[in-house]
PDB file of C-alpha atoms in Angstrom:
ATOM      1  CA  UNK A 667     135.737  17.960 131.584  1.00 83.00           C
ATOM      2  CA  UNK A 668     137.406  21.631 130.145  1.00 88.00           C
ATOM      3  CA  UNK A 669     135.278  24.977 130.476  1.00 91.00           C
ATOM      4  CA  UNK A 670     133.264  25.137 127.218  1.00 90.00           C
ATOM      5  CA  UNK A 671     134.846  26.887 123.451  1.00 91.00           C
ATOM      6  CA  UNK A 672     133.918  29.919 124.043  1.00 92.00           C
ATOM      7  CA  UNK A 673     134.992  30.620 128.019  1.00 93.00           C
ATOM      8  CA  UNK A 674     138.135  31.851 129.520  1.00 93.00           C
ATOM      9  CA  UNK A 675     139.685  31.815 132.958  1.00 92.00           C
ATOM     10  CA  UNK A 676     142.552  33.822 134.038  1.00 91.00           C
ATOM     11  CA  UNK A 677     144.262  32.142 137.290  1.00 88.00           C
ATOM     12  CA  UNK A 678     146.432  35.890 138.034  1.00 88.00           C
ATOM     13  CA  UNK A 679     143.163  37.681 138.220  1.00 90.00           C
ATOM     14  CA  UNK A 680     140.891  34.697 138.841  1.00 89.00           C
ATOM     15  CA  UNK A 681     138.621  36.011 136.116  1.00 92.00           C
ATOM     16  CA  UNK A 682     135.968  34.146 133.963  1.00 93.00           C
ATOM     17  CA  UNK A 683     135.161  35.819 130.683  1.00 95.00           C
ATOM     18  CA  UNK A 684     133.420  34.638 127.342  1.00 93.00           C
ATOM     19  CA  UNK A 685     131.189  35.794 124.514  1.00 91.00           C
ATOM     20  CA  UNK A 686     128.674  32.974 123.890  1.00 88.00           C
ATOM     21  CA  UNK A 687     126.861  33.191 120.469  1.00 83.00           C
ATOM     22  CA  UNK A 688     123.697  32.039 120.143  1.00 75.00           C
ATOM     23  CA  UNK A 689     124.271  27.735 119.353  1.00 78.00           C
ATOM     24  CA  UNK A 690     125.897  28.349 123.016  1.00 84.00           C
ATOM     25  CA  UNK A 691     121.827  28.233 124.592  1.00 82.00           C
ATOM     26  CA  UNK A 692     122.307  26.109 127.677  1.00 85.00           C
ATOM     27  CA  UNK A 693     123.325  25.502 131.676  1.00 89.00           C
ATOM     28  CA  UNK A 694     127.186  25.086 132.069  1.00 92.00           C
ATOM     29  CA  UNK A 695     128.208  24.116 135.447  1.00 93.00           C
ATOM     30  CA  UNK A 696     131.340  25.000 135.827  1.00 91.00           C
ATOM     31  CA  UNK A 697     133.773  24.158 139.331  1.00 92.00           C
ATOM     32  CA  UNK A 698     136.536  26.419 140.321  1.00 90.00           C
ATOM     33  CA  UNK A 699     139.531  24.667 142.309  1.00 88.00           C
ATOM     34  CA  UNK A 700     141.950  26.511 145.007  1.00 90.00           C
ATOM     35  CA  UNK A 701     144.888  24.827 146.052  1.00 90.00           C
ATOM     36  CA  UNK A 702     147.472  26.662 148.645  1.00 86.00           C
ATOM     37  CA  UNK A 703     151.100  25.109 149.185  1.00 86.00           C
ATOM     38  CA  UNK A 704     150.271  22.281 151.420  1.00 86.00           C
ATOM     39  CA  UNK A 705     148.502  20.825 148.155  1.00 86.00           C
ATOM     40  CA  UNK A 706     144.708  21.702 150.350  1.00 91.00           C
ATOM     41  CA  UNK A 707     142.719  22.492 148.249  1.00 91.00           C
ATOM     42  CA  UNK A 708     138.960  24.133 148.087  1.00 92.00           C
ATOM     43  CA  UNK A 709     136.198  23.546 145.036  1.00 92.00           C
ATOM     44  CA  UNK A 710     133.031  26.132 144.253  1.00 90.00           C
ATOM     45  CA  UNK A 711     130.473  25.096 141.921  1.00 93.00           C
ATOM     46  CA  UNK A 712     128.280  27.540 140.433  1.00 92.00           C
ATOM     47  CA  UNK A 713     126.021  28.034 136.929  1.00 93.00           C
ATOM     48  CA  UNK A 714     126.404  29.598 133.800  1.00 92.00           C
ATOM     49  CA  UNK A 715     123.140  29.733 131.701  1.00 89.00           C
ATOM     50  CA  UNK A 716     122.189  31.538 128.906  1.00 88.00           C
ATOM     51  CA  UNK A 717     119.045  31.478 128.118  1.00 84.00           C
ATOM     52  CA  UNK A 718     116.609  32.112 124.471  1.00 82.00           C
ATOM     53  CA  UNK A 719     115.872  35.052 123.321  1.00 85.00           C
ATOM     54  CA  UNK A 720     112.126  33.150 122.489  1.00 88.00           C
ATOM     55  CA  UNK A 721     110.253  34.248 119.278  1.00 94.00           C
ATOM     56  CA  UNK A 722     108.249  37.279 120.155  1.00 94.00           C
ATOM     57  CA  UNK A 723     105.078  37.851 117.774  1.00 96.00           C
ATOM     58  CA  UNK A 724     106.210  42.214 116.419  1.00 95.00           C
ATOM     59  CA  UNK A 725     103.105  42.916 114.061  1.00 96.00           C
ATOM     60  CA  UNK A 726      99.544  41.197 113.880  1.00 96.00           C
ATOM     61  CA  UNK A 727      98.454  39.776 110.642  1.00 96.00           C
ATOM     62  CA  UNK A 728      94.791  41.621 109.626  1.00 95.00           C
ATOM     63  CA  UNK A 729      91.819  39.933 108.099  1.00 95.00           C
ATOM     64  CA  UNK A 730      91.923  38.452 104.520  1.00 95.00           C
ATOM     65  CA  UNK A 731      89.090  38.007 102.393  1.00 92.00           C
ATOM     66  CA  UNK A 732      89.429  36.011  99.641  1.00 90.00           C
ATOM     67  CA  UNK A 733      87.043  34.765  96.577  1.00 84.00           C
ATOM     68  CA  UNK A 734      85.334  31.814  95.589  1.00 80.00           C
ATOM     69  CA  UNK A 735      86.954  30.718  91.927  1.00 78.00           C
ATOM     70  CA  UNK A 736      89.843  33.924  92.673  1.00 84.00           C
ATOM     71  CA  UNK A 737      92.940  33.342  92.892  1.00 91.00           C
ATOM     72  CA  UNK A 738      94.296  33.990  96.518  1.00 94.00           C
ATOM     73  CA  UNK A 739      97.643  35.590  98.222  1.00 96.00           C
ATOM     74  CA  UNK A 740      99.081  36.439 101.877  1.00 97.00           C
ATOM     75  CA  UNK A 741     103.080  36.504 101.573  1.00 97.00           C
ATOM     76  CA  UNK A 742     103.943  37.054 105.396  1.00 97.00           C
ATOM     77  CA  UNK A 743     106.034  39.871 106.792  1.00 96.00           C
ATOM     78  CA  UNK A 744     108.914  38.868 107.841  1.00 94.00           C
ATOM     79  CA  UNK A 745     108.684  40.888 110.130  1.00 95.00           C
ATOM     80  CA  UNK A 746     105.734  38.974 111.656  1.00 97.00           C
ATOM     81  CA  UNK A 747     107.756  37.443 114.167  1.00 97.00           C
ATOM     82  CA  UNK A 748     111.200  37.973 114.985  1.00 94.00           C
ATOM     83  CA  UNK A 749     113.889  36.839 117.409  1.00 92.00           C
ATOM     84  CA  UNK A 750     116.103  38.808 118.842  1.00 84.00           C
ATOM     85  CA  UNK A 751     118.558  36.269 119.295  1.00 84.00           C
ATOM     86  CA  UNK A 752     118.690  36.515 114.833  1.00 85.00           C
ATOM     87  CA  UNK A 753     118.003  32.604 115.147  1.00 88.00           C
ATOM     88  CA  UNK A 754     116.717  31.802 112.021  1.00 92.00           C
ATOM     89  CA  UNK A 755     113.057  30.780 112.024  1.00 96.00           C
ATOM     90  CA  UNK A 756     111.680  27.923 110.593  1.00 97.00           C
ATOM     91  CA  UNK A 757     107.468  28.523 109.589  1.00 98.00           C
ATOM     92  CA  UNK A 758     104.324  26.200 109.640  1.00 98.00           C
ATOM     93  CA  UNK A 759     100.671  26.550 109.104  1.00 98.00           C
ATOM     94  CA  UNK A 760      97.624  25.409 110.693  1.00 97.00           C
ATOM     95  CA  UNK A 761      93.987  25.804 111.312  1.00 96.00           C
ATOM     96  CA  UNK A 762      93.757  27.034 115.002  1.00 95.00           C
ATOM     97  CA  UNK A 763      91.671  23.792 115.834  1.00 94.00           C
ATOM     98  CA  UNK A 764      95.867  21.994 115.016  1.00 94.00           C
ATOM     99  CA  UNK A 765      93.953  20.981 112.118  1.00 95.00           C
ATOM    100  CA  UNK A 766      95.339  21.321 108.593  1.00 96.00           C
ATOM    101  CA  UNK A 767      95.073  23.831 106.587  1.00 96.00           C
ATOM    102  CA  UNK A 768      91.551  23.953 104.489  1.00 92.00           C
ATOM    103  CA  UNK A 769      92.448  21.792 101.230  1.00 90.00           C
ATOM    104  CA  UNK A 770      92.074  24.723  99.366  1.00 91.00           C
ATOM    105  CA  UNK A 771      95.142  26.557 100.848  1.00 94.00           C
ATOM    106  CA  UNK A 772      98.812  26.033 100.401  1.00 97.00           C
ATOM    107  CA  UNK A 773     101.549  27.258 102.657  1.00 98.00           C
ATOM    108  CA  UNK A 774     105.209  27.670 101.853  1.00 97.00           C
ATOM    109  CA  UNK A 775     107.181  27.412 104.546  1.00 96.00           C
ATOM    110  CA  UNK A 776     110.253  28.949 102.575  1.00 96.00           C
ATOM    111  CA  UNK A 777     108.935  31.460 101.730  1.00 97.00           C
ATOM    112  CA  UNK A 778     105.971  32.392 104.344  1.00 97.00           C
ATOM    113  CA  UNK A 779     103.459  32.085 101.473  1.00 98.00           C
ATOM    114  CA  UNK A 780      99.845  31.136 101.771  1.00 98.00           C
ATOM    115  CA  UNK A 781      98.255  30.608  97.881  1.00 97.00           C
ATOM    116  CA  UNK A 782      94.867  28.589  96.975  1.00 94.00           C
ATOM    117  CA  UNK A 783      91.182  29.178  95.570  1.00 89.00           C
ATOM    118  CA  UNK A 784      88.571  29.412  96.991  1.00 85.00           C
ATOM    119  CA  UNK A 785      85.744  26.941  95.052  1.00 76.00           C
ATOM    120  CA  UNK A 786      82.037  26.478  95.971  1.00 67.00           C
ATOM    121  CA  UNK A 787      82.351  23.251  95.682  1.00 56.00           C
ATOM    122  CA  UNK A 788      84.440  22.992  99.706  1.00 59.00           C
ATOM    123  CA  UNK A 789      82.948  26.226 100.819  1.00 60.00           C
ATOM    124  CA  UNK A 790      81.695  25.252 104.242  1.00 60.00           C
ATOM    125  CA  UNK A 791      80.722  28.485 106.412  1.00 64.00           C
ATOM    126  CA  UNK A 792      83.219  31.288 104.470  1.00 79.00           C
ATOM    127  CA  UNK A 793      85.225  31.766 107.706  1.00 88.00           C
ATOM    128  CA  UNK A 794      89.083  29.953 107.615  1.00 93.00           C
ATOM    129  CA  UNK A 795      90.765  31.063 111.383  1.00 95.00           C
ATOM    130  CA  UNK A 796      95.014  30.237 110.690  1.00 97.00           C
ATOM    131  CA  UNK A 797      97.826  30.190 112.980  1.00 98.00           C
ATOM    132  CA  UNK A 798     101.207  30.513 111.417  1.00 98.00           C
ATOM    133  CA  UNK A 799     103.667  29.445 113.971  1.00 98.00           C
ATOM    134  CA  UNK A 800     107.712  30.342 113.586  1.00 97.00           C
ATOM    135  CA  UNK A 801     110.100  28.562 115.759  1.00 96.00           C
ATOM    136  CA  UNK A 802     113.892  28.962 116.881  1.00 92.00           C
ATOM    137  CA  UNK A 803     114.446  25.267 117.259  1.00 88.00           C
ATOM    138  CA  UNK A 804     113.887  26.146 121.121  1.00 87.00           C
ATOM    139  CA  UNK A 805     110.804  28.029 122.119  1.00 91.00           C
ATOM    140  CA  UNK A 806     107.582  29.115 118.650  1.00 95.00           C
ATOM    141  CA  UNK A 807     105.685  32.368 118.767  1.00 96.00           C
ATOM    142  CA  UNK A 808     102.355  32.126 117.168  1.00 97.00           C
ATOM    143  CA  UNK A 809     100.727  34.398 114.646  1.00 97.00           C
ATOM    144  CA  UNK A 810      96.909  33.615 114.378  1.00 97.00           C
ATOM    145  CA  UNK A 811      94.099  35.505 111.763  1.00 97.00           C
ATOM    146  CA  UNK A 812      91.285  34.760 109.431  1.00 96.00           C
ATOM    147  CA  UNK A 813      89.991  34.451 106.106  1.00 94.00           C
ATOM    148  CA  UNK A 814      86.831  35.121 105.514  1.00 91.00           C
ATOM    149  CA  UNK A 815      85.750  33.920 101.501  1.00 87.00           C
ATOM    150  CA  UNK A 816      83.209  35.740 100.300  1.00 79.00           C
ATOM    151  CA  UNK A 817      80.819  34.825  97.293  1.00 67.00           C
ATOM    152  CA  UNK A 818      82.112  35.588  93.712  1.00 56.00           C
ATOM    153  CA  UNK A 819      79.351  38.100  92.413  1.00 58.00           C
ATOM    154  CA  UNK A 820      78.003  35.661  89.472  1.00 54.00           C
ATOM    155  CA  UNK A 821      76.576  33.700  92.527  1.00 58.00           C
ATOM    156  CA  UNK A 822      75.324  36.884  94.292  1.00 56.00           C
ATOM    157  CA  UNK A 823      73.360  37.681  91.045  1.00 57.00           C
ATOM    158  CA  UNK A 824      71.716  34.313  90.384  1.00 58.00           C
ATOM    159  CA  UNK A 825      70.398  34.123  93.908  1.00 56.00           C
ATOM    160  CA  UNK A 826      69.437  38.051  94.256  1.00 57.00           C
ATOM    161  CA  UNK A 827      67.743  37.276  90.916  1.00 56.00           C
ATOM    162  CA  UNK A 828      66.384  33.872  91.051  1.00 55.00           C
ATOM    163  CA  UNK A 829      65.487  34.485  94.676  1.00 55.00           C
ATOM    164  CA  UNK A 830      62.967  37.233  93.171  1.00 55.00           C
ATOM    165  CA  UNK A 831      61.617  34.620  90.651  1.00 53.00           C
ATOM    166  CA  UNK A 832      60.674  32.109  93.123  1.00 52.00           C
ATOM    167  CA  UNK A 833      63.261  29.203  91.665  1.00 54.00           C
ATOM    168  CA  UNK A 834      65.458  29.595  94.799  1.00 52.00           C
ATOM    169  CA  UNK A 835      64.535  26.858  95.975  1.00 51.00           C
ATOM    170  CA  UNK A 836      65.646  24.804  92.518  1.00 53.00           C
ATOM    171  CA  UNK A 837      69.152  27.011  92.260  1.00 55.00           C
ATOM    172  CA  UNK A 838      70.275  25.383  95.724  1.00 54.00           C
ATOM    173  CA  UNK A 839      68.470  21.707  94.976  1.00 49.00           C
ATOM    174  CA  UNK A 840      71.218  21.918  92.107  1.00 53.00           C
ATOM    175  CA  UNK A 841      74.119  23.511  93.831  1.00 55.00           C
ATOM    176  CA  UNK A 842      73.359  21.163  96.134  1.00 48.00           C
ATOM    177  CA  UNK A 843      72.740  17.755  94.679  1.00 46.00           C
ATOM    178  CA  UNK A 844      76.274  18.359  92.513  1.00 46.00           C
ATOM    179  CA  UNK A 845      78.488  19.594  95.987  1.00 47.00           C
ATOM    180  CA  UNK A 846      77.069  16.073  97.033  1.00 42.00           C
ATOM    181  CA  UNK A 847      78.252  13.965  94.070  1.00 40.00           C
ATOM    182  CA  UNK A 848      80.906  15.549  92.026  1.00 41.00           C
ATOM    183  CA  UNK A 849      84.608  15.748  93.042  1.00 40.00           C
ATOM    184  CA  UNK A 850      85.182  18.675  89.753  1.00 43.00           C
ATOM    185  CA  UNK A 851      84.702  22.232  89.294  1.00 47.00           C
ATOM    186  CA  UNK A 852      83.374  21.146  85.862  1.00 52.00           C
ATOM    187  CA  UNK A 853      79.877  22.303  86.714  1.00 51.00           C
ATOM    188  CA  UNK A 854      80.742  25.150  88.360  1.00 51.00           C
ATOM    189  CA  UNK A 855      82.880  26.830  86.245  1.00 53.00           C
ATOM    190  CA  UNK A 856      80.344  26.214  82.872  1.00 52.00           C
ATOM    191  CA  UNK A 857      77.965  27.818  85.697  1.00 52.00           C
ATOM    192  CA  UNK A 858      79.637  30.848  86.209  1.00 51.00           C
ATOM    193  CA  UNK A 859      80.405  31.252  81.988  1.00 51.00           C
ATOM    194  CA  UNK A 860      77.017  30.610  81.013  1.00 49.00           C
ATOM    195  CA  UNK A 861      75.245  32.956  83.835  1.00 48.00           C
ATOM    196  CA  UNK A 862      77.693  35.871  82.954  1.00 46.00           C
ATOM    197  CA  UNK A 863      77.425  35.744  79.328  1.00 48.00           C
ATOM    198  CA  UNK A 864      73.821  35.329  80.099  1.00 44.00           C
ATOM    199  CA  UNK A 865      72.477  37.380  83.156  1.00 43.00           C
ATOM    200  CA  UNK A 866      73.713  41.287  81.691  1.00 41.00           C
ATOM    201  CA  UNK A 867      70.879  43.292  83.941  1.00 42.00           C
ATOM    202  CA  UNK A 868      72.672  44.188  87.102  1.00 44.00           C
ATOM    203  CA  UNK A 869      71.253  43.747  90.315  1.00 40.00           C
ATOM    204  CA  UNK A 870      71.598  45.311  93.477  1.00 42.00           C
ATOM    205  CA  UNK A 871      74.840  43.977  95.520  1.00 43.00           C
ATOM    206  CA  UNK A 872      73.108  42.178  98.096  1.00 41.00           C
ATOM    207  CA  UNK A 873      73.449  44.042 101.669  1.00 43.00           C
ATOM    208  CA  UNK A 874      74.877  41.015 103.479  1.00 46.00           C
ATOM    209  CA  UNK A 875      76.560  37.642 102.669  1.00 44.00           C
ATOM    210  CA  UNK A 876      74.217  34.348 101.536  1.00 42.00           C
ATOM    211  CA  UNK A 877      74.745  32.101 103.875  1.00 43.00           C
ATOM    212  CA  UNK A 878      73.399  28.399 102.054  1.00 40.00           C
ATOM    213  CA  UNK A 879      73.716  26.443 104.630  1.00 37.00           C
TER     214      UNK A 879
END
């Protein structure tokens, strides 16, 4: 086969020259033939390797905080993962353990944007470890970060108030019942509205997050 289109051979000076592009990555097997006037020939084989400059994590993604029932949005900066070949990068996102993202969280590969609305009905501890993957088609880099989902202040006020009145277990029982059997947010949205309208006292915020389960 002829030489690749980016490589040229000067027979007079016995010189190979060329400038490969980023799409020319790979290993090329080259054979040089030398023939004397008597028709005797000698050959020499060697390889030219054009390595890929793999993407690397240049800047870490800081911890993120979200609130239940509040819109969450995060755009991953373009300089988070860079490619020294300037290859275009394709992005995906998964949970650190390899599972899909939590049901409330969405990721756009084109805009590198996370969006979502954490919901009380799907709250399962408040910590989500996320991995962003960027590939140039040859190699992949991973940037990891954590999203902490916190209680809305209304929920915190409910727990603080009713724990002081002895009715906390009643509230928790209702919560567990509806968390188990209801798939919509109507109950929780109504609860937030009612509480925000009826509880006028400013209860001191809790120093540590409350874990129901």
